[in-house]
DNA sequence: ACATATGCGGAACGTCTGTTCTATTCTGCT
DNA sequence: AGCAGAATAGAACAGACGTTCCGCATATGT
């Protein structure tokens, strides 16, 4: 094997990151999804090549039996995640959007969160809340919100909603209704607002809130 | 869980050794075989107890999803703390009070928090919020609050206040005034309440809030 | 151009593995 | 003794997961 193909590099990098973040190795299908590979057989095939090259080892027939080989791998530190702190979120401004290389490159600032708070999810980042406009979501000035970047949401999810006409960012629970969308504050004593579906852009899902007093 | 049973010690030891030796976590049946346990359900049962005790973590529905927890292993992870979860806090009930040995033994569940949230303080414990009565403190049902046990507070601190006459627990900002005490909700749009100094008992100070969605 | 090797796609198979359910035994307490 | 809760057994279920097979596309060498 002369050199690693782009696909193999991606796989190796993903495996390294996965082990570091979660503490256990990824499955073939984890790799398939993350590296956008069309078939598990392709993953298996390339893993075989990587194994022959000494980049990793595989235990036969066991789930998640991948181990980093002699040629790869920083020591793993499970349990804690350094989530990139991308910036601030405020009522009158759109939120910073993660770039493709956000999770790879180094950052000015990170927030440490317990891995349990981000259970399972990938591509989570943090934003610092500025101002008291999110009070109806039970979120105060200075809080840190953990966002999972996604363009759609399930009914009832707390989402980062961008209201195009109003040019306003808000955190609300998402309830699609026919033609429009009901945005319900987490504080159930407060009234929902209704917006046209086309006026709403979902920027992410709120997976956690941290308040440090 | 007063102390680890022999079986639990064996499981924990085996998991540690397995990960160190093989590089990935064991399956439930690996543990069953090695520790001579008769049923996978017993392994599952004990793993659940170990997880609640903070000795390890498990990814749900994932093969070999075990990782060593905050309390386990000599490889203590820097930056993360296992805070004892003493119970629940609700409007109509006093909060559980920590015992002398609370911070030494594995008596109860734990919550992992970033060390930065507990900056310097010792004797911090966690309570799970039941009900929506703390809404005016921007705290919702299901949130986890981190409490520093103390009987007094500085002006402006967010405290756990026990109102003796009303037999009620509440979270408010503490502002002593002559003769009485003003308890100010964190949500500054809401009105404060005033209580007699003798009617108030401070049960602790709120140092952080974690909301996992 | 032909044969060969390499890599990719899609699907299916069989096992591995976590989880759950119910029944039974053990343990501590009154 | 009697009861309640903790712990254990055994089995079965539902997915997760590695592996394999076959067909097809693209290089590579002669």
XYZ file of C-alpha atoms (C1' of nucleotides) in Angstrom:
486
model
C 0.000 0.000 0.000
C 1.646 3.095 -1.230
C -0.508 5.762 0.291
C -3.846 6.195 1.970
C -6.748 7.095 -0.239
C -8.890 10.071 0.785
C -11.555 7.662 1.925
C -9.141 5.773 4.096
C -7.842 8.964 5.624
C -11.377 10.002 6.439
C -12.133 6.661 8.018
C -8.997 6.670 10.097
C -9.571 10.203 11.267
C -13.146 9.468 12.179
C -12.189 6.363 14.127
C -9.619 8.325 16.077
C -12.073 11.071 16.890
C -14.813 8.641 17.799
C -12.677 6.742 20.244
C -11.410 9.918 21.801
C -14.855 11.356 22.230
C -16.940 8.368 23.169
C -14.409 6.064 24.718
C -15.258 3.032 22.620
C -14.737 2.235 18.939
C -17.301 2.932 16.215
C -19.231 0.273 14.379
C -18.890 -0.266 10.664
C -22.186 1.510 10.158
C -21.123 4.445 12.302
C -18.216 4.893 9.937
C -20.409 4.406 6.927
C -22.768 7.162 8.003
C -20.141 9.633 9.110
C -17.915 9.275 6.074
C -20.852 9.134 3.682
C -19.911 5.765 2.319
C -22.618 3.990 0.443
C -22.124 0.469 1.667
C -20.871 -1.339 4.702
C -18.896 -3.620 2.459
C -16.826 -0.681 1.308
C -16.071 0.199 4.895
C -15.125 -3.365 5.605
C -12.947 -3.451 2.544
C -11.073 -0.302 3.469
C -10.757 -1.315 7.082
C -9.061 -4.436 5.843
C -6.574 -2.372 3.913
C -5.943 -0.119 6.880
C -5.374 -3.142 9.049
C -2.873 -4.555 6.605
C -1.109 -1.226 6.641
C -0.804 -1.357 10.416
C -2.989 1.634 11.126
C -5.456 -0.317 13.172
C -6.341 -3.763 14.360
C -9.590 -5.618 14.233
C -10.944 -8.374 16.405
C -12.807 -10.759 14.150
C -16.518 -11.210 14.631
C -16.849 -8.860 17.525
C -18.888 -5.695 17.545
C -16.779 -2.549 17.595
C -13.602 -4.552 17.650
C -11.480 -1.835 16.136
C -8.329 -0.722 17.903
C -5.923 1.937 16.816
C -2.709 0.492 15.525
C 0.899 1.406 15.973
C 0.805 4.049 13.308
C -2.163 5.961 14.619
C -3.885 7.289 17.612
C -3.555 9.753 20.431
C -4.401 8.452 23.891
C -8.091 8.370 24.566
C -9.845 10.388 27.210
C -13.451 9.400 27.500
C -16.179 11.015 29.499
C -15.565 14.640 28.852
C -16.101 16.574 25.722
C -14.526 19.817 24.698
C -17.359 21.432 22.845
C -16.401 24.330 20.599
C -17.801 27.619 21.798
C -18.649 29.297 18.533
C -19.854 32.614 19.877
C -22.922 34.277 21.230
C -26.612 34.007 20.624
C -28.862 37.019 20.997
C -32.361 37.926 19.970
C -31.435 40.285 17.145
C -28.679 38.368 15.438
C -28.319 35.095 13.589
C -26.189 32.509 15.265
C -22.774 31.542 14.019
C -22.968 28.520 11.783
C -20.415 25.757 12.121
C -18.081 25.250 9.215
C -17.132 21.933 7.802
C -13.849 21.920 9.645
C -15.247 23.115 12.925
C -14.771 19.826 14.703
C -11.362 19.192 13.347
C -9.446 22.384 13.867
C -8.396 23.997 17.069
C -10.500 26.684 18.662
C -10.003 29.775 20.670
C -12.484 28.623 23.227
C -14.129 25.426 24.255
C -16.593 24.460 26.925
C -16.173 21.250 28.821
C -19.329 19.272 29.269
C -20.011 15.815 30.609
C -20.351 13.319 27.831
C -23.688 12.261 29.305
C -25.202 15.596 28.303
C -24.482 15.025 24.647
C -25.392 11.367 24.725
C -25.124 9.933 21.291
C -25.277 13.152 19.413
C -22.453 14.333 17.281
C -21.673 17.785 16.001
C -22.727 19.647 19.086
C -21.466 23.128 19.747
C -22.007 25.747 22.404
C -23.207 29.335 22.357
C -23.212 31.921 25.094
C -26.524 33.670 25.594
C -26.454 37.441 25.510
C -29.334 39.408 26.943
C -32.524 38.374 28.636
C -34.610 37.838 25.544
C -34.655 34.069 26.055
C -36.329 34.339 29.439
C -39.447 32.651 28.157
C -37.315 29.632 27.312
C -36.084 29.650 30.913
C -32.695 30.765 29.721
C -30.943 33.737 31.199
C -28.205 36.135 30.227
C -24.857 34.372 30.471
C -26.189 30.851 30.173
C -24.476 28.417 27.859
C -26.657 26.490 25.457
C -25.596 23.309 23.712
C -26.836 23.122 20.155
C -27.057 20.193 17.832
C -26.790 21.587 14.330
C -29.722 20.414 12.237
C -32.082 21.974 9.727
C -35.206 20.121 10.772
C -36.690 18.995 14.021
C -39.185 16.613 15.512
C -42.393 17.821 17.034
C -41.766 19.089 20.544
C -38.036 19.631 20.170
C -36.590 22.824 21.538
C -35.136 24.527 18.499
C -33.090 27.534 17.580
C -35.558 29.387 15.391
C -34.595 32.142 12.986
C -37.539 34.330 12.031
C -36.606 35.732 8.659
C -38.936 38.695 8.470
C -38.319 39.804 12.026
C -34.604 39.039 11.707
C -34.787 37.496 15.106
C -33.336 34.451 16.833
C -35.385 32.722 19.469
C -35.487 29.454 21.367
C -38.831 27.724 21.368
C -40.461 24.346 21.330
C -41.362 23.363 17.801
C -44.915 22.299 16.937
C -45.676 22.153 13.209
C -49.317 22.659 12.358
C -50.863 22.758 8.935
C -49.562 25.777 7.074
C -47.984 27.409 10.068
C -45.772 26.577 12.994
C -46.516 27.040 16.645
C -43.555 28.085 18.716
C -44.180 27.313 22.358
C -42.091 28.764 25.173
C -40.640 26.261 27.598
C -42.344 28.191 30.329
C -45.800 26.764 29.908
C -47.448 29.722 31.559
C -46.543 31.880 28.588
C -48.311 32.059 25.300
C -47.075 30.540 22.055
C -46.473 32.497 18.905
C -47.479 31.393 15.455
C -45.346 31.912 12.385
C -45.661 31.061 8.737
C -43.689 28.000 7.774
C -41.749 29.944 5.169
C -40.759 32.576 7.677
C -39.057 30.031 9.901
C -35.619 28.581 9.581
C -34.445 26.002 12.037
C -30.818 26.531 12.910
C -30.401 23.729 15.375
C -31.766 21.865 18.324
C -31.103 22.727 21.924
C -29.784 19.656 23.704
C -28.711 21.232 26.948
C -28.364 24.327 29.041
C -25.637 25.143 31.540
C -25.872 27.981 34.020
C -22.836 28.758 36.103
C -23.525 31.082 38.992
C -26.068 1.065 47.529
C -24.001 1.144 50.663
C -20.912 -0.377 49.189
C -19.861 -2.326 46.151
C -20.802 -5.967 46.342
C -18.081 -8.536 45.560
C -19.802 -9.180 42.281
C -19.753 -5.545 41.368
C -16.108 -5.241 42.285
C -15.342 -8.218 40.086
C -17.269 -6.738 37.185
C -15.602 -3.372 37.506
C -12.173 -4.913 37.743
C -12.780 -7.103 34.744
C -14.067 -4.200 32.657
C -11.016 -2.147 33.510
C -8.691 -4.988 32.651
C -10.526 -5.808 29.458
C -10.387 -2.272 28.154
C -6.754 -1.924 29.043
C -5.802 -5.200 27.472
C -7.978 -5.292 24.381
C -8.591 -1.651 23.729
C -12.346 -1.842 23.532
C -15.017 -2.576 26.112
C -16.388 -6.044 26.854
C -19.889 -7.163 26.008
C -22.375 -8.156 28.656
C -21.765 -11.780 27.847
C -18.009 -11.354 28.061
C -18.526 -10.176 31.607
C -20.958 -12.940 32.316
C -18.472 -15.588 31.279
C -15.447 -14.116 32.984
C -17.139 -13.405 36.289
C -19.070 -16.666 36.251
C -22.422 -14.984 36.429
C -25.368 -17.116 35.549
C -27.459 -14.669 33.563
C -26.998 -11.665 31.358
C -29.774 -9.939 33.218
C -27.734 -10.079 36.407
C -24.853 -8.455 34.596
C -27.189 -5.827 33.235
C -28.639 -5.286 36.673
C -25.276 -4.773 38.300
C -24.016 -2.623 35.463
C -26.999 -0.393 36.084
C -26.055 -0.038 39.731
C -22.454 0.688 38.854
C -23.578 3.290 36.376
C -25.782 5.017 38.919
C -22.877 5.009 41.289
C -20.795 6.796 38.711
C -18.250 4.040 38.229
C -18.965 3.648 34.568
C -21.164 4.893 31.790
C -23.189 3.011 29.244
C -24.344 4.074 25.821
C -27.863 2.837 25.395
C -28.549 0.240 22.739
C -24.953 0.194 21.637
C -22.855 -2.913 21.553
C -19.924 -2.674 23.947
C -20.954 0.819 24.938
C -19.318 0.708 28.354
C -16.798 3.341 29.360
C -15.130 3.873 32.673
C -16.831 6.501 34.780
C -15.671 9.375 36.871
C -15.155 7.286 39.971
C -13.539 4.288 38.397
C -10.058 3.439 37.470
C -6.893 5.091 38.605
C -6.966 7.036 35.324
C -8.957 9.860 36.869
C -10.134 12.182 34.236
C -9.158 15.754 34.854
C -11.763 18.412 34.555
C -14.740 16.352 35.510
C -16.355 15.763 38.841
C -18.797 13.175 40.117
C -21.249 15.112 42.238
C -23.578 13.130 44.503
C -27.204 13.347 43.507
C -28.998 13.418 46.844
C -32.556 13.450 45.639
C -35.227 15.809 44.489
C -36.217 19.331 45.268
C -39.822 20.447 45.092
C -41.804 23.382 46.302
C -43.603 21.610 49.115
C -40.799 19.589 50.621
C -37.531 20.269 52.413
C -34.429 19.235 50.554
C -32.302 16.294 51.553
C -29.378 17.309 53.715
C -25.959 15.837 53.099
C -24.496 13.545 55.713
C -20.962 13.652 56.920
C -19.850 10.755 54.781
C -21.681 11.833 51.665
C -18.603 12.816 49.780
C -16.573 9.758 50.580
C -18.727 6.773 49.811
C -20.779 5.634 46.900
C -24.097 5.828 48.650
C -26.132 7.296 45.881
C -26.282 8.309 42.298
C -23.948 10.846 40.915
C -24.027 13.489 38.252
C -21.002 14.364 36.227
C -20.292 18.033 35.885
C -17.430 20.015 34.404
C -15.026 21.017 37.084
C -15.262 24.628 35.987
C -18.839 24.760 37.229
C -17.825 23.990 40.791
C -14.795 26.204 40.767
C -12.890 25.666 43.950
C -15.882 24.750 46.056
C -16.050 21.499 47.844
C -19.136 19.904 49.315
C -21.297 20.528 46.318
C -24.198 18.220 45.685
C -26.939 17.959 43.114
C -30.711 17.838 43.279
C -33.225 17.022 40.608
C -36.021 19.551 40.291
C -39.557 18.183 40.486
C -42.400 20.303 39.233
C -42.579 23.709 37.666
C -42.658 25.740 40.846
C -39.156 27.100 40.240
C -40.105 28.694 36.954
C -39.523 32.144 38.368
C -35.932 31.133 39.026
C -35.683 30.099 35.363
C -35.540 26.486 36.414
C -37.795 23.878 34.921
C -39.064 20.456 35.833
C -36.308 17.912 35.402
C -33.433 20.338 35.677
C -30.478 19.499 37.857
C -29.323 22.145 40.302
C -25.918 22.172 41.925
C -26.027 23.260 45.531
C -23.233 24.388 47.806
C -24.299 23.505 51.309
C -24.131 26.579 53.519
C -26.297 28.188 56.180
C -25.664 31.796 55.234
C -25.241 33.705 52.030
C -23.905 36.924 50.617
C -26.169 39.594 49.295
C -27.284 38.708 45.784
C -26.530 35.010 45.972
C -29.071 32.594 44.625
C -30.065 30.528 47.629
C -32.180 27.539 48.503
C -34.667 29.159 50.850
C -36.826 27.221 53.275
C -39.842 29.212 54.427
C -40.712 27.736 57.780
C -44.270 28.921 58.144
C -45.245 28.106 54.608
C -43.265 24.842 54.683
C -42.012 25.642 51.277
C -38.731 25.371 49.396
C -37.893 28.004 46.830
C -34.931 29.286 44.885
C -34.441 33.039 45.015
C -31.830 35.726 45.064
C -31.058 36.786 48.608
C -31.210 40.447 49.634
C -31.173 41.084 53.391
C -32.850 44.325 54.445
C -33.325 45.586 57.930
C -35.636 43.273 59.804
C -36.747 41.358 56.785
C -35.348 39.667 53.724
C -36.191 40.334 50.126
C -36.270 37.255 47.907
C -35.928 38.233 44.296
C -36.692 35.885 41.414
C -33.957 35.458 38.855
C -36.445 36.501 36.251
C -36.242 40.220 36.829
C -39.650 40.832 35.322
C -41.248 39.133 38.300
C -41.893 40.626 41.674
C -39.925 39.864 44.820
C -41.411 38.517 48.014
C -40.554 39.715 51.476
C -40.190 37.400 54.430
C -39.342 37.832 58.069
C -35.757 36.978 58.874
C -36.835 34.378 61.414
C -39.085 32.680 58.922
C -36.203 32.010 56.539
C -33.685 29.244 56.653
C -30.967 29.111 54.080
C -30.262 25.566 53.025
C -27.579 26.233 50.494
C -26.440 28.255 47.577
C -27.166 27.487 43.969
C -23.915 27.352 42.051
C -25.154 25.943 38.793
C -27.998 24.592 36.737
C -27.896 21.824 34.165
C -30.710 21.125 31.776
C -30.435 18.041 29.609
C -32.988 17.939 26.801
C -8.483 -4.589 -27.295
C -8.331 -7.913 -23.815
C -7.689 -9.758 -19.432
C -6.864 -8.696 -14.726
C -6.976 -6.328 -10.573
C -8.919 -2.804 -7.736
C -12.628 -0.439 -5.749
C -17.693 0.500 -5.195
C -22.927 -0.529 -4.351
C -26.595 -2.945 -2.642
C -28.537 -6.531 -0.264
C -28.921 -10.422 2.614
C -27.419 -13.626 6.289
C -26.320 -15.091 10.676
C -24.576 -14.062 14.820
C -23.674 -10.986 18.578
C -25.487 -8.180 22.041
C -28.263 -5.093 24.962
C -32.696 -5.197 26.894
C -36.842 -6.836 28.988
C -40.119 -9.892 31.181
C -41.471 -13.135 34.600
C -40.564 -16.157 38.152
C -37.732 -17.480 41.960
C -34.447 -17.002 45.761
C -32.092 -14.399 49.148
C -31.677 -10.837 52.847
C -32.787 -7.743 56.303
C -36.258 -6.111 59.389
C -40.179 -6.140 62.509
C -42.805 -16.136 61.055
C -43.942 -12.918 57.736
C -43.137 -9.204 54.701
C -40.800 -6.080 51.380
C -37.194 -5.116 48.723
C -32.968 -6.565 46.652
C -30.704 -9.837 43.897
C -30.720 -13.857 40.773
C -32.173 -17.143 36.902
C -33.717 -18.288 32.600
C -35.498 -17.285 28.395
C -36.816 -14.668 24.588
C -36.928 -10.484 21.696
C -35.398 -6.856 18.810
C -31.750 -4.522 16.914
C -27.016 -3.836 16.147
C -23.282 -5.486 13.701
C -19.592 -7.974 11.049
C -19.320 -10.613 7.105
C -20.152 -12.331 2.593
C -21.788 -12.616 -2.124
C -22.724 -10.881 -6.572
C -22.876 -7.428 -10.040
C -20.868 -3.309 -11.980
C -17.615 0.476 -12.896
C -12.986 2.055 -13.318
C -8.108 1.583 -13.635
C -3.740 -1.167 -15.153
C -0.848 -3.785 -17.649
C 0.244 -6.410 -21.837
